[in-house]
């Protein structure tokens, strides 16, 4: 069109266009819709058999927090009609806290914190060894105190529902 990049940029600024960061989302496939419908049909059947099923669902997840107060910039956006020229200086290898928490209609279990100790000194994040140890020593004993423990359906991170077996 014979318009320089600088001129195009100026035109966009004059009409108050702002650049936005592309956000990636998971693509849904045709099989995802079928899986969702099958799940709903299955849950409706289960609810007919066990009307208390929803009260027995127990959800759990873990998260990692930066101890310096920063946020994961991939999950955080600052929306404004003007550019705040916003930045923050953060340490290259900042200390973090890993936290696990469970919640259901019957109550909250946790939070349980992962702390680096002499047992696994080189492991930095939540891993299968820590998770197994935390479940056995902390979470399951705490869940056993819940009134409906024998009927809990444990849901974690999108994993299929399963029963806690002790």
CSV table of C-alpha atoms in Angstrom, one decimal:
chain,number,residue,atom,x,y,z
A,1,UNK,CA,0.0,0.0,0.0
A,2,UNK,CA,3.0,2.3,0.1
A,3,UNK,CA,2.6,3.0,3.9
A,4,UNK,CA,5.6,2.9,6.1
A,5,UNK,CA,5.6,0.8,9.3
A,6,UNK,CA,5.9,3.9,11.4
A,7,UNK,CA,3.0,5.6,9.6
A,8,UNK,CA,0.8,2.4,10.1
A,9,UNK,CA,1.7,2.3,13.7
A,10,UNK,CA,0.8,6.0,14.1
A,11,UNK,CA,-2.6,5.4,12.4
A,12,UNK,CA,-3.3,2.5,14.7
A,13,UNK,CA,-2.4,4.7,17.8
A,14,UNK,CA,-4.6,7.5,16.5
A,15,UNK,CA,-7.7,5.3,16.3
A,16,UNK,CA,-6.8,4.0,19.8
A,17,UNK,CA,-5.9,0.4,18.9
A,18,UNK,CA,-3.6,-1.4,21.4
A,19,UNK,CA,-1.6,-4.5,21.0
A,20,UNK,CA,-2.8,-7.5,23.1
A,21,UNK,CA,-0.9,-10.6,23.9
A,22,UNK,CA,-2.3,-13.8,22.2
A,23,UNK,CA,-3.8,-16.2,24.7
A,24,UNK,CA,-3.6,-19.8,24.0
A,25,UNK,CA,-6.5,-22.1,24.8
A,26,UNK,CA,-7.1,-25.8,24.5
A,27,UNK,CA,-8.6,-26.8,21.2
A,28,UNK,CA,-11.8,-28.8,21.6
A,29,UNK,CA,-12.2,-31.8,19.3
A,30,UNK,CA,-15.4,-33.5,18.2
A,31,UNK,CA,-14.6,-36.3,20.6
A,32,UNK,CA,-14.5,-33.8,23.5
A,33,UNK,CA,-18.1,-33.0,23.0
A,34,UNK,CA,-19.1,-36.6,22.9
A,35,UNK,CA,-17.0,-37.3,26.0
A,36,UNK,CA,-18.8,-34.4,27.8
A,37,UNK,CA,-22.3,-35.7,26.8
A,38,UNK,CA,-21.3,-39.2,27.9
A,39,UNK,CA,-20.1,-37.8,31.2
A,40,UNK,CA,-23.3,-35.9,31.9
A,41,UNK,CA,-25.4,-39.0,31.0
A,42,UNK,CA,-23.3,-41.1,33.3
A,43,UNK,CA,-23.6,-38.6,36.2
A,44,UNK,CA,-27.3,-38.4,35.7
A,45,UNK,CA,-27.6,-42.2,36.0
A,46,UNK,CA,-25.3,-42.2,39.0
A,47,UNK,CA,-27.4,-39.5,40.7
A,48,UNK,CA,-30.5,-41.6,40.3
A,49,UNK,CA,-28.8,-44.5,42.0
A,50,UNK,CA,-27.1,-42.3,44.7
A,51,UNK,CA,-28.8,-38.9,45.3
A,52,UNK,CA,-25.9,-38.0,47.7
A,53,UNK,CA,-23.2,-38.4,45.1
A,54,UNK,CA,-22.6,-34.6,44.7
A,55,UNK,CA,-22.2,-34.2,48.4
A,56,UNK,CA,-19.5,-36.9,48.4
A,57,UNK,CA,-17.4,-35.3,45.7
A,58,UNK,CA,-14.1,-34.1,47.1
A,59,UNK,CA,-11.8,-31.9,44.9
A,60,UNK,CA,-8.1,-31.4,45.5
A,61,UNK,CA,-5.3,-29.6,43.7
A,62,UNK,CA,-1.9,-28.1,44.4
A,63,UNK,CA,-0.4,-24.7,43.5
A,64,UNK,CA,2.9,-23.0,43.6
A,65,UNK,CA,3.4,-19.5,45.0
A,66,UNK,CA,6.4,-17.2,44.7
A,67,UNK,CA,7.5,-16.1,48.2
A,68,UNK,CA,8.6,-12.7,46.9
A,69,UNK,CA,5.0,-11.8,46.1
A,70,UNK,CA,5.3,-12.0,42.3
A,71,UNK,CA,2.7,-13.6,40.1
A,72,UNK,CA,3.0,-15.9,37.1
A,73,UNK,CA,2.9,-13.4,34.3
A,74,UNK,CA,1.4,-16.0,31.9
A,75,UNK,CA,-1.7,-16.1,34.0
A,76,UNK,CA,-1.9,-12.4,34.8
A,77,UNK,CA,-3.0,-9.5,32.6
A,78,UNK,CA,-3.2,-5.8,33.3
A,79,UNK,CA,-6.0,-4.2,31.3
A,80,UNK,CA,-5.8,-0.5,30.7
A,81,UNK,CA,-6.6,2.0,28.0
A,82,UNK,CA,-3.1,3.4,28.4
A,83,UNK,CA,0.2,1.5,28.6
A,84,UNK,CA,1.4,1.7,32.2
A,85,UNK,CA,5.0,0.7,31.1
A,86,UNK,CA,4.7,-1.7,34.0
A,87,UNK,CA,7.5,-4.1,34.9
A,88,UNK,CA,8.9,-5.7,38.0
A,89,UNK,CA,12.3,-7.0,38.9
A,90,UNK,CA,12.3,-10.5,40.3
A,91,UNK,CA,15.0,-12.9,41.4
A,92,UNK,CA,16.1,-15.4,38.8
A,93,UNK,CA,15.5,-18.4,41.1
A,94,UNK,CA,13.0,-17.2,43.6
A,95,UNK,CA,12.0,-19.4,46.5
A,96,UNK,CA,8.5,-20.9,46.2
A,97,UNK,CA,5.9,-22.6,48.4
A,98,UNK,CA,3.9,-25.6,47.1
A,99,UNK,CA,0.5,-26.0,48.7
A,100,UNK,CA,-2.1,-28.8,48.5
A,101,UNK,CA,-5.7,-28.3,49.5
A,102,UNK,CA,-8.9,-30.4,49.3
A,103,UNK,CA,-12.5,-29.2,49.5
A,104,UNK,CA,-15.9,-30.8,49.4
A,105,UNK,CA,-19.3,-30.3,50.8
A,106,UNK,CA,-18.2,-32.1,53.9
A,107,UNK,CA,-15.3,-29.7,54.6
A,108,UNK,CA,-11.8,-28.5,53.8
A,109,UNK,CA,-8.7,-30.6,54.2
A,110,UNK,CA,-5.3,-28.9,54.4
A,111,UNK,CA,-3.6,-26.8,53.4
A,112,UNK,CA,-0.5,-28.9,53.4
A,113,UNK,CA,2.8,-27.2,52.5
A,114,UNK,CA,5.8,-28.9,50.7
A,115,UNK,CA,9.0,-27.9,52.4
A,116,UNK,CA,12.4,-29.0,51.2
A,117,UNK,CA,14.1,-31.1,53.8
A,118,UNK,CA,16.8,-33.7,54.2
A,119,UNK,CA,14.5,-36.5,53.0
A,120,UNK,CA,14.5,-35.3,49.3
A,121,UNK,CA,17.1,-32.4,49.3
A,122,UNK,CA,17.5,-32.2,45.5
A,123,UNK,CA,13.8,-32.2,44.6
A,124,UNK,CA,12.5,-28.7,43.9
A,125,UNK,CA,8.7,-29.1,43.2
A,126,UNK,CA,5.8,-31.3,44.0
A,127,UNK,CA,6.6,-34.8,42.8
A,128,UNK,CA,5.1,-38.3,43.1
A,129,UNK,CA,7.2,-39.2,46.1
A,130,UNK,CA,6.2,-36.0,48.1
A,131,UNK,CA,2.6,-36.4,46.9
A,132,UNK,CA,2.3,-40.0,48.1
A,133,UNK,CA,3.9,-39.2,51.4
A,134,UNK,CA,1.6,-36.2,51.9
A,135,UNK,CA,-1.5,-38.3,51.1
A,136,UNK,CA,-0.5,-41.1,53.4
A,137,UNK,CA,0.7,-39.0,56.3
A,138,UNK,CA,-1.5,-35.9,56.1
A,139,UNK,CA,-4.4,-35.8,53.6
A,140,UNK,CA,-5.9,-39.3,54.0
A,141,UNK,CA,-5.8,-39.2,57.9
A,142,UNK,CA,-7.5,-35.8,57.7
A,143,UNK,CA,-10.1,-37.0,55.2
A,144,UNK,CA,-10.8,-40.0,57.5
A,145,UNK,CA,-12.2,-37.5,60.0
A,146,UNK,CA,-14.8,-36.4,57.5
A,147,UNK,CA,-18.3,-37.7,58.2
A,148,UNK,CA,-18.7,-39.2,54.7
A,149,UNK,CA,-15.2,-40.6,54.2
A,150,UNK,CA,-16.4,-44.0,53.3
A,151,UNK,CA,-18.4,-42.5,50.4
A,152,UNK,CA,-15.9,-39.8,49.2
A,153,UNK,CA,-15.2,-39.6,45.5
A,154,UNK,CA,-11.8,-38.0,45.2
A,155,UNK,CA,-11.2,-35.7,42.2
A,156,UNK,CA,-7.8,-34.4,41.5
A,157,UNK,CA,-6.5,-32.3,38.6
A,158,UNK,CA,-9.0,-33.6,36.0
A,159,UNK,CA,-8.1,-37.2,36.9
A,160,UNK,CA,-11.0,-39.6,36.7
A,161,UNK,CA,-13.0,-40.0,39.9
A,162,UNK,CA,-11.7,-42.6,42.3
A,163,UNK,CA,-12.2,-43.9,45.8
A,164,UNK,CA,-9.5,-43.5,48.4
A,165,UNK,CA,-8.5,-46.9,49.6
A,166,UNK,CA,-6.7,-47.2,52.9
